[in-house]
mmCIF file of C-alpha atoms in Angstrom:
data_model
loop_
_atom_site.group_PDB
_atom_site.id
_atom_site.type_symbol
_atom_site.label_atom_id
_atom_site.label_comp_id
_atom_site.label_asym_id
_atom_site.label_seq_id
_atom_site.Cartn_x
_atom_site.Cartn_y
_atom_site.Cartn_z
ATOM 1 C CA UNK A 3 104.843 89.546 77.324
ATOM 2 C CA UNK A 4 102.148 89.035 79.819
ATOM 3 C CA UNK A 5 98.795 90.695 80.042
ATOM 4 C CA UNK A 6 98.894 92.813 83.102
ATOM 5 C CA UNK A 7 96.118 92.464 85.553
ATOM 6 C CA UNK A 8 94.951 93.743 88.967
ATOM 7 C CA UNK A 9 92.143 92.844 90.933
ATOM 8 C CA UNK A 10 91.183 94.664 94.319
ATOM 9 C CA UNK A 11 88.691 94.115 97.053
ATOM 10 C CA UNK A 12 87.088 96.588 99.699
ATOM 11 C CA UNK A 13 86.026 93.832 102.244
ATOM 12 C CA UNK A 14 83.295 91.422 102.744
ATOM 13 C CA UNK A 15 80.417 93.175 104.473
ATOM 14 C CA UNK A 16 77.142 92.166 105.787
ATOM 15 C CA UNK A 17 75.577 95.099 104.012
ATOM 16 C CA UNK A 18 76.422 98.485 102.472
ATOM 17 C CA UNK A 19 74.081 101.074 102.901
ATOM 18 C CA UNK A 20 72.498 102.726 99.750
ATOM 19 C CA UNK A 21 74.013 106.068 100.512
ATOM 20 C CA UNK A 22 77.550 104.805 100.821
ATOM 21 C CA UNK A 23 77.265 102.427 98.036
ATOM 22 C CA UNK A 24 78.324 104.856 95.405
ATOM 23 C CA UNK A 25 81.234 106.090 97.340
ATOM 24 C CA UNK A 26 82.505 102.518 97.874
ATOM 25 C CA UNK A 27 82.213 101.933 94.126
ATOM 26 C CA UNK A 28 84.120 105.009 93.313
ATOM 27 C CA UNK A 29 86.952 104.206 95.886
ATOM 28 C CA UNK A 30 87.229 100.580 94.620
ATOM 29 C CA UNK A 31 87.597 101.722 90.968
ATOM 30 C CA UNK A 32 89.934 104.240 91.646
ATOM 31 C CA UNK A 33 92.016 101.966 93.462
ATOM 32 C CA UNK A 34 91.864 99.378 90.508
ATOM 33 C CA UNK A 35 92.640 102.053 88.024
ATOM 34 C CA UNK A 36 95.771 103.542 89.918
ATOM 35 C CA UNK A 37 97.339 99.792 90.164
ATOM 36 C CA UNK A 38 96.653 99.201 86.543
ATOM 37 C CA UNK A 39 98.240 102.492 85.268
ATOM 38 C CA UNK A 40 101.291 101.328 87.466
ATOM 39 C CA UNK A 41 101.443 97.978 85.447
ATOM 40 C CA UNK A 42 100.685 99.702 82.120
ATOM 41 C CA UNK A 43 103.887 102.018 82.783
ATOM 42 C CA UNK A 44 106.212 99.015 83.609
ATOM 43 C CA UNK A 45 105.855 98.582 87.260
ATOM 44 C CA UNK A 46 106.179 95.516 89.220
ATOM 45 C CA UNK A 47 103.181 93.444 90.652
ATOM 46 C CA UNK A 48 104.287 94.630 94.035
ATOM 47 C CA UNK A 49 104.225 98.234 93.132
ATOM 48 C CA UNK A 50 100.724 97.858 91.869
ATOM 49 C CA UNK A 51 99.096 96.119 94.764
ATOM 50 C CA UNK A 52 100.917 98.563 97.037
ATOM 51 C CA UNK A 53 99.752 101.729 95.058
ATOM 52 C CA UNK A 54 96.321 99.904 95.036
ATOM 53 C CA UNK A 55 96.058 99.301 98.749
ATOM 54 C CA UNK A 56 97.329 103.099 99.814
ATOM 55 C CA UNK A 57 94.405 104.410 97.752
ATOM 56 C CA UNK A 58 92.013 102.252 99.896
ATOM 57 C CA UNK A 59 93.956 102.916 103.060
ATOM 58 C CA UNK A 60 93.518 106.717 102.288
ATOM 59 C CA UNK A 61 89.523 106.326 101.576
ATOM 60 C CA UNK A 62 87.748 106.660 104.913
ATOM 61 C CA UNK A 63 84.970 104.307 103.559
ATOM 62 C CA UNK A 64 87.129 101.488 103.893
ATOM 63 C CA UNK A 65 88.467 99.546 107.178
ATOM 64 C CA UNK A 66 92.147 100.134 106.506
ATOM 65 C CA UNK A 67 94.384 103.213 107.423
ATOM 66 C CA UNK A 68 92.187 106.288 107.967
ATOM 67 C CA UNK A 69 88.793 104.313 107.732
ATOM 68 C CA UNK A 70 89.989 101.745 110.282
ATOM 69 C CA UNK A 71 87.467 100.534 112.735
ATOM 70 C CA UNK A 72 87.994 100.965 116.662
ATOM 71 C CA UNK A 73 89.156 98.635 119.355
ATOM 72 C CA UNK A 74 87.505 98.437 122.635
ATOM 73 C CA UNK A 75 89.463 101.441 124.031
ATOM 74 C CA UNK A 76 88.424 103.548 120.990
ATOM 75 C CA UNK A 77 91.933 103.429 119.379
ATOM 76 C CA UNK A 78 92.988 102.171 115.762
ATOM 77 C CA UNK A 79 95.388 99.288 115.546
ATOM 78 C CA UNK A 80 95.926 98.085 111.918
ATOM 79 C CA UNK A 81 97.593 95.168 110.300
ATOM 80 C CA UNK A 82 98.923 94.727 106.730
ATOM 81 C CA UNK A 83 101.003 92.378 104.787
ATOM 82 C CA UNK A 84 102.388 92.037 101.303
ATOM 83 C CA UNK A 85 104.092 89.189 99.200
ATOM 84 C CA UNK A 86 106.252 88.847 95.971
ATOM 85 C CA UNK A 87 105.544 85.879 94.141
ATOM 86 C CA UNK A 88 108.853 85.946 92.300
ATOM 87 C CA UNK A 89 110.862 84.759 95.214
ATOM 88 C CA UNK A 90 108.231 84.477 98.082
ATOM 89 C CA UNK A 91 109.734 87.501 99.928
ATOM 90 C CA UNK A 92 106.859 88.937 102.299
ATOM 91 C CA UNK A 93 106.447 91.703 104.824
ATOM 92 C CA UNK A 94 103.932 92.237 107.551
ATOM 93 C CA UNK A 95 103.119 94.488 110.447
ATOM 94 C CA UNK A 96 100.454 94.075 113.239
ATOM 95 C CA UNK A 97 98.839 96.408 115.840
ATOM 96 C CA UNK A 98 100.249 99.339 114.191
ATOM 97 C CA UNK A 99 98.945 102.640 115.446
ATOM 98 C CA UNK A 100 100.082 106.051 114.087
ATOM 99 C CA UNK A 101 100.865 105.093 110.843
ATOM 100 C CA UNK A 102 98.782 106.473 107.708
ATOM 101 C CA UNK A 103 99.792 103.581 105.363
ATOM 102 C CA UNK A 104 100.747 100.300 107.112
ATOM 103 C CA UNK A 105 101.001 98.576 103.710
ATOM 104 C CA UNK A 106 104.109 100.979 102.996
ATOM 105 C CA UNK A 107 105.570 99.736 106.441
ATOM 106 C CA UNK A 108 104.915 95.978 105.430
ATOM 107 C CA UNK A 109 106.766 96.629 102.235
ATOM 108 C CA UNK A 110 109.531 98.077 104.090
ATOM 109 C CA UNK A 111 109.894 94.992 106.247
ATOM 110 C CA UNK A 112 109.913 92.880 103.256
ATOM 111 C CA UNK A 113 112.734 94.696 101.492
ATOM 112 C CA UNK A 114 114.662 96.249 104.257
ATOM 113 C CA UNK A 115 114.880 93.589 107.178
ATOM 114 C CA UNK A 116 115.769 89.973 107.406
ATOM 115 C CA UNK A 117 112.318 89.370 109.061
ATOM 116 C CA UNK A 118 108.881 88.727 107.538
ATOM 117 C CA UNK A 119 106.876 90.351 110.399
ATOM 118 C CA UNK A 120 107.266 93.136 113.008
ATOM 119 C CA UNK A 121 104.482 94.076 115.761
ATOM 120 C CA UNK A 122 103.428 97.092 117.804
ATOM 121 C CA UNK A 123 106.301 98.794 119.182
ATOM 122 C CA UNK A 124 109.057 97.138 117.150
ATOM 123 C CA UNK A 125 107.308 98.189 114.039
ATOM 124 C CA UNK A 126 106.661 101.757 115.335
ATOM 125 C CA UNK A 127 110.303 101.940 115.734
ATOM 126 C CA UNK A 128 111.178 100.490 112.623
ATOM 127 C CA UNK A 129 108.859 102.928 110.876
ATOM 128 C CA UNK A 130 110.393 105.807 112.705
ATOM 129 C CA UNK A 131 113.998 104.638 111.736
ATOM 130 C CA UNK A 132 113.044 104.357 108.216
ATOM 131 C CA UNK A 133 111.527 108.089 107.922
ATOM 132 C CA UNK A 134 107.749 107.131 108.131
ATOM 133 C CA UNK A 135 106.091 109.915 109.924
ATOM 134 C CA UNK A 136 104.050 109.217 112.968
ATOM 135 C CA UNK A 137 100.731 110.730 112.927
ATOM 136 C CA UNK A 138 98.446 111.516 116.034
ATOM 137 C CA UNK A 139 96.167 108.395 116.239
ATOM 138 C CA UNK A 140 93.084 110.677 116.399
ATOM 139 C CA UNK A 141 93.636 111.676 112.763
ATOM 140 C CA UNK A 142 92.704 107.867 111.858
ATOM 141 C CA UNK A 143 89.529 108.145 113.692
ATOM 142 C CA UNK A 144 86.518 108.909 111.827
ATOM 143 C CA UNK A 145 83.027 109.885 113.181
ATOM 144 C CA UNK A 146 81.423 107.144 111.677
ATOM 145 C CA UNK A 147 83.723 104.442 113.357
ATOM 146 C CA UNK A 148 83.052 106.291 116.727
ATOM 147 C CA UNK A 149 79.214 105.684 116.156
ATOM 148 C CA UNK A 150 79.936 102.065 115.078
ATOM 149 C CA UNK A 151 81.875 101.269 118.320
ATOM 150 C CA UNK A 152 79.155 102.958 120.295
ATOM 151 C CA UNK A 153 76.558 100.685 118.633
ATOM 152 C CA UNK A 154 78.584 97.550 118.928
ATOM 153 C CA UNK A 155 79.076 98.074 122.628
ATOM 154 C CA UNK A 156 75.489 98.810 123.095
ATOM 155 C CA UNK A 157 74.476 95.733 121.148
ATOM 156 C CA UNK A 158 76.975 93.699 123.038
ATOM 157 C CA UNK A 159 75.398 94.805 126.571
ATOM 158 C CA UNK A 160 71.966 94.145 125.206
ATOM 159 C CA UNK A 161 72.963 90.670 123.930
ATOM 160 C CA UNK A 162 74.346 89.644 127.201
ATOM 161 C CA UNK A 163 71.203 90.791 128.755
ATOM 162 C CA UNK A 164 69.227 88.868 126.659
ATOM 163 C CA UNK A 165 70.262 85.340 127.877
ATOM 164 C CA UNK A 166 67.367 83.880 125.884
ATOM 165 C CA UNK A 167 69.288 84.347 122.602
ATOM 166 C CA UNK A 168 71.176 81.271 122.031
ATOM 167 C CA UNK A 169 75.017 81.399 122.077
ATOM 168 C CA UNK A 170 75.046 79.938 118.564
ATOM 169 C CA UNK A 171 73.091 83.112 116.969
ATOM 170 C CA UNK A 172 75.362 85.507 118.727
ATOM 171 C CA UNK A 173 78.419 83.759 117.516
ATOM 172 C CA UNK A 174 76.914 83.843 113.901
ATOM 173 C CA UNK A 175 75.943 87.589 114.214
ATOM 174 C CA UNK A 176 79.715 88.119 115.210
ATOM 175 C CA UNK A 177 80.889 86.272 112.242
ATOM 176 C CA UNK A 178 78.954 88.334 109.602
ATOM 177 C CA UNK A 179 79.709 91.604 111.086
ATOM 178 C CA UNK A 180 82.725 93.874 110.532
ATOM 179 C CA UNK A 181 84.301 92.166 107.731
ATOM 180 C CA UNK A 182 86.055 94.911 106.215
ATOM 181 C CA UNK A 183 89.431 94.517 104.973
ATOM 182 C CA UNK A 184 91.305 95.923 101.623
ATOM 183 C CA UNK A 185 93.462 94.121 99.333
ATOM 184 C CA UNK A 186 94.853 93.635 95.975
ATOM 185 C CA UNK A 187 96.390 91.083 93.651
ATOM 186 C CA UNK A 188 98.273 91.628 90.491
ATOM 187 C CA UNK A 189 100.275 90.030 87.685
ATOM 188 C CA UNK A 190 102.818 92.271 85.799
ATOM 189 C CA UNK A 191 104.043 92.145 82.199
ATOM 190 C CA UNK A 192 106.845 89.933 83.455
ATOM 191 C CA UNK A 193 104.733 87.309 84.651
ATOM 192 C CA UNK A 194 105.347 87.995 88.358
ATOM 193 C CA UNK A 195 102.351 88.141 90.650
ATOM 194 C CA UNK A 196 101.949 89.822 94.171
ATOM 195 C CA UNK A 197 99.288 90.291 96.895
ATOM 196 C CA UNK A 198 98.688 93.260 99.503
ATOM 197 C CA UNK A 199 95.989 93.057 102.328
ATOM 198 C CA UNK A 200 95.375 95.921 104.897
ATOM 199 C CA UNK A 201 92.807 96.206 107.732
ATOM 200 C CA UNK A 202 91.865 97.921 110.896
ATOM 201 C CA UNK A 203 90.381 94.608 112.239
ATOM 202 C CA UNK A 204 87.051 94.054 113.682
ATOM 203 C CA UNK A 205 85.049 96.742 115.995
ATOM 204 C CA UNK A 206 85.286 96.737 119.766
ATOM 205 C CA UNK A 207 88.329 94.151 119.508
ATOM 206 C CA UNK A 208 90.406 93.679 122.446
ATOM 207 C CA UNK A 209 93.789 95.846 122.257
ATOM 208 C CA UNK A 210 96.158 93.579 120.781
ATOM 209 C CA UNK A 211 94.165 91.377 118.815
ATOM 210 C CA UNK A 212 95.463 90.417 115.453
ATOM 211 C CA UNK A 213 93.476 88.681 112.736
ATOM 212 C CA UNK A 214 94.163 87.057 109.566
ATOM 213 C CA UNK A 215 95.417 90.030 107.368
ATOM 214 C CA UNK A 216 99.256 90.064 108.375
ATOM 215 C CA UNK A 217 99.338 86.451 108.496
ATOM 216 C CA UNK A 218 101.039 84.897 105.267
ATOM 217 C CA UNK A 219 98.742 81.937 104.017
ATOM 218 C CA UNK A 220 95.743 83.384 105.782
ATOM 219 C CA UNK A 221 95.412 87.026 104.638
ATOM 220 C CA UNK A 222 97.129 86.239 101.336
ATOM 221 C CA UNK A 223 99.783 84.507 99.481
ATOM 222 C CA UNK A 224 101.791 84.884 96.264
ATOM 223 C CA UNK A 225 103.599 82.273 94.344
ATOM 224 C CA UNK A 226 104.329 82.576 90.618
ATOM 225 C CA UNK A 227 104.044 79.174 89.950
ATOM 226 C CA UNK A 228 100.429 79.008 91.413
ATOM 227 C CA UNK A 229 99.016 82.550 91.524
ATOM 228 C CA UNK A 230 98.285 85.386 94.085
ATOM 229 C CA UNK A 231 95.409 85.681 96.548
ATOM 230 C CA UNK A 232 93.954 88.440 99.141
ATOM 231 C CA UNK A 233 91.438 87.421 101.457
ATOM 232 C CA UNK A 234 88.732 89.216 103.567
ATOM 233 C CA UNK A 235 86.209 87.943 106.211
ATOM 234 C CA UNK A 236 86.060 86.812 109.665
ATOM 235 C CA UNK A 237 89.921 86.874 110.788
ATOM 236 C CA UNK A 238 89.613 84.085 113.322
ATOM 237 C CA UNK A 239 87.890 81.752 110.791
ATOM 238 C CA UNK A 240 90.260 82.561 107.836
ATOM 239 C CA UNK A 241 93.222 81.838 110.336
ATOM 240 C CA UNK A 242 91.815 78.489 111.234
ATOM 241 C CA UNK A 243 91.525 77.131 107.773
ATOM 242 C CA UNK A 244 94.487 79.253 106.210
ATOM 243 C CA UNK A 245 92.093 80.489 103.698
ATOM 244 C CA UNK A 246 94.689 82.097 101.154
ATOM 245 C CA UNK A 247 97.047 78.870 101.172
ATOM 246 C CA UNK A 248 94.245 76.474 101.062
ATOM 247 C CA UNK A 249 92.766 78.161 97.920
ATOM 248 C CA UNK A 250 95.972 78.021 96.031
ATOM 249 C CA UNK A 251 96.602 74.435 97.180
ATOM 250 C CA UNK A 252 93.194 73.668 95.279
ATOM 251 C CA UNK A 253 94.533 75.510 92.229
ATOM 252 C CA UNK A 254 97.890 73.329 92.480
ATOM 253 C CA UNK A 255 95.695 70.218 92.277
ATOM 254 C CA UNK A 256 94.069 71.269 89.039
ATOM 255 C CA UNK A 257 91.125 73.213 89.925
ATOM 256 C CA UNK A 258 90.262 76.480 88.066
ATOM 257 C CA UNK A 259 90.554 79.704 90.165
ATOM 258 C CA UNK A 260 86.615 79.846 90.522
ATOM 259 C CA UNK A 261 86.634 76.399 91.632
ATOM 260 C CA UNK A 262 89.371 76.773 94.027
ATOM 261 C CA UNK A 263 87.838 79.684 95.621
ATOM 262 C CA UNK A 264 84.482 77.940 95.813
ATOM 263 C CA UNK A 265 85.902 75.179 97.610
ATOM 264 C CA UNK A 266 87.923 76.943 100.168
ATOM 265 C CA UNK A 267 85.162 79.351 100.952
ATOM 266 C CA UNK A 268 82.912 76.506 101.242
ATOM 267 C CA UNK A 269 85.155 74.434 103.419
ATOM 268 C CA UNK A 270 85.508 77.599 105.865
ATOM 269 C CA UNK A 271 81.629 78.074 106.019
ATOM 270 C CA UNK A 272 80.892 74.382 106.593
ATOM 271 C CA UNK A 273 83.967 73.735 109.130
ATOM 272 C CA UNK A 274 83.905 76.795 111.272
ATOM 273 C CA UNK A 275 80.845 78.633 110.037
ATOM 274 C CA UNK A 276 83.045 81.597 108.777
ATOM 275 C CA UNK A 277 82.058 83.843 105.910
ATOM 276 C CA UNK A 278 84.297 86.076 103.761
ATOM 277 C CA UNK A 279 85.731 86.559 100.192
ATOM 278 C CA UNK A 280 88.769 86.036 97.851
ATOM 279 C CA UNK A 281 90.364 87.754 95.017
ATOM 280 C CA UNK A 282 92.734 85.491 92.976
ATOM 281 C CA UNK A 283 95.010 85.844 89.830
ATOM 282 C CA UNK A 284 97.481 83.696 88.076
ATOM 283 C CA UNK A 285 100.518 84.273 85.855
ATOM 284 C CA UNK A 286 98.498 83.585 82.793
ATOM 285 C CA UNK A 287 96.531 86.488 83.634
ATOM 286 C CA UNK A 288 93.141 84.526 84.929
ATOM 287 C CA UNK A 289 91.469 86.236 87.620
ATOM 288 C CA UNK A 290 88.287 85.331 89.752
ATOM 289 C CA UNK A 291 86.377 87.022 92.612
ATOM 290 C CA UNK A 292 84.170 85.019 95.074
ATOM 291 C CA UNK A 293 82.520 85.711 98.340
ATOM 292 C CA UNK A 294 80.038 84.150 100.801
ATOM 293 C CA UNK A 295 79.301 87.357 102.821
ATOM 294 C CA UNK A 296 76.276 89.378 101.769
ATOM 295 C CA UNK A 297 78.393 91.712 99.465
ATOM 296 C CA UNK A 298 82.186 92.478 98.405
ATOM 297 C CA UNK A 299 82.964 95.618 96.678
ATOM 298 C CA UNK A 300 85.616 94.534 93.969
ATOM 299 C CA UNK A 301 87.138 95.607 90.748
ATOM 300 C CA UNK A 302 89.531 94.241 88.115
ATOM 301 C CA UNK A 303 91.439 95.744 85.246
ATOM 302 C CA UNK A 304 92.710 93.849 82.244
ATOM 303 C CA UNK A 305 93.245 94.805 78.407
ATOM 304 C CA UNK A 306 91.823 98.349 78.848
ATOM 305 C CA UNK A 307 88.484 97.043 80.594
ATOM 306 C CA UNK A 308 87.449 97.724 84.125
ATOM 307 C CA UNK A 309 85.084 94.966 85.706
ATOM 308 C CA UNK A 310 83.227 95.798 88.980
ATOM 309 C CA UNK A 311 80.516 95.191 91.475
ATOM 310 C CA UNK A 312 79.383 95.014 95.012
ATOM 311 C CA UNK A 313 76.569 92.713 95.406
ATOM 312 C CA UNK A 314 76.337 89.195 93.453
ATOM 313 C CA UNK A 315 73.901 90.281 91.028
ATOM 314 C CA UNK A 316 75.670 93.510 90.281
ATOM 315 C CA UNK A 317 78.712 93.658 87.756
ATOM 316 C CA UNK A 318 79.416 96.343 85.423
ATOM 317 C CA UNK A 319 82.176 96.543 82.540
ATOM 318 C CA UNK A 320 83.572 99.925 81.166
ATOM 319 C CA UNK A 321 86.432 101.077 79.210
ATOM 320 C CA UNK A 322 89.413 102.461 81.192
ATOM 321 C CA UNK A 323 90.401 105.903 80.349
#
């Protein structure tokens, strides 16, 4: 019987303000604890990653579900995906608007259709047909994200006016901002692995913009023979290098989880100047967390111990209740 493990992340970030840090830490710890309890009670890896991500989608501190950032029209559009490493079944949704938990919808796509990916109006109709209640879009909009959009629009206007600033530094500033995504990876007592990733995307994005999160192989991947991974960071960069599958390719080639994560994140940084982070597990119960962004809230639960952190220098280990 395998040792159950779950690892969760709350998104790569340029910086997390001191007043938010404790709330973010509590949210990430709660998600890992909920997921771990599902595994302890005999639940599947898919159940666990979905359960953990739902906690983060419901927490306004994270850029997914209720805390999603706004597009240039001030609206929420969300993406999510989930995958079962046992048989490579997968489900994803993108540009979803009036749903509280896109990850639940992604799982329904995986289990109740012959497809892997539904988008926009098709996803909305599928949600309604399967009894997922539509909620008013405004319910997902937070005051903090309204302010973030205003700030982003103001900075964009300022940067256009300041033509003295080189296009490269502008590009780099875009790559290091708004990197929020939430995700989870798990291995259950039967040795099956799974991942789930969910996001509101990037602030001030064009309506209809889709990043890496719902794309299998970029936003995540799960295969019992290799492992499971969930990614976070600059979506366009992650898409260009297929970050999730690239990391697992390195694992297939014999690298440890840590080495594989370091290699793929290093490649993304050198090749397209993109920063981000990954969480990875394998069926043996090994796990790793790695990021190149300034910080990445994360937590891992295994053998009754909870490991967590936000910044590179900051890791704590406590006993699970």
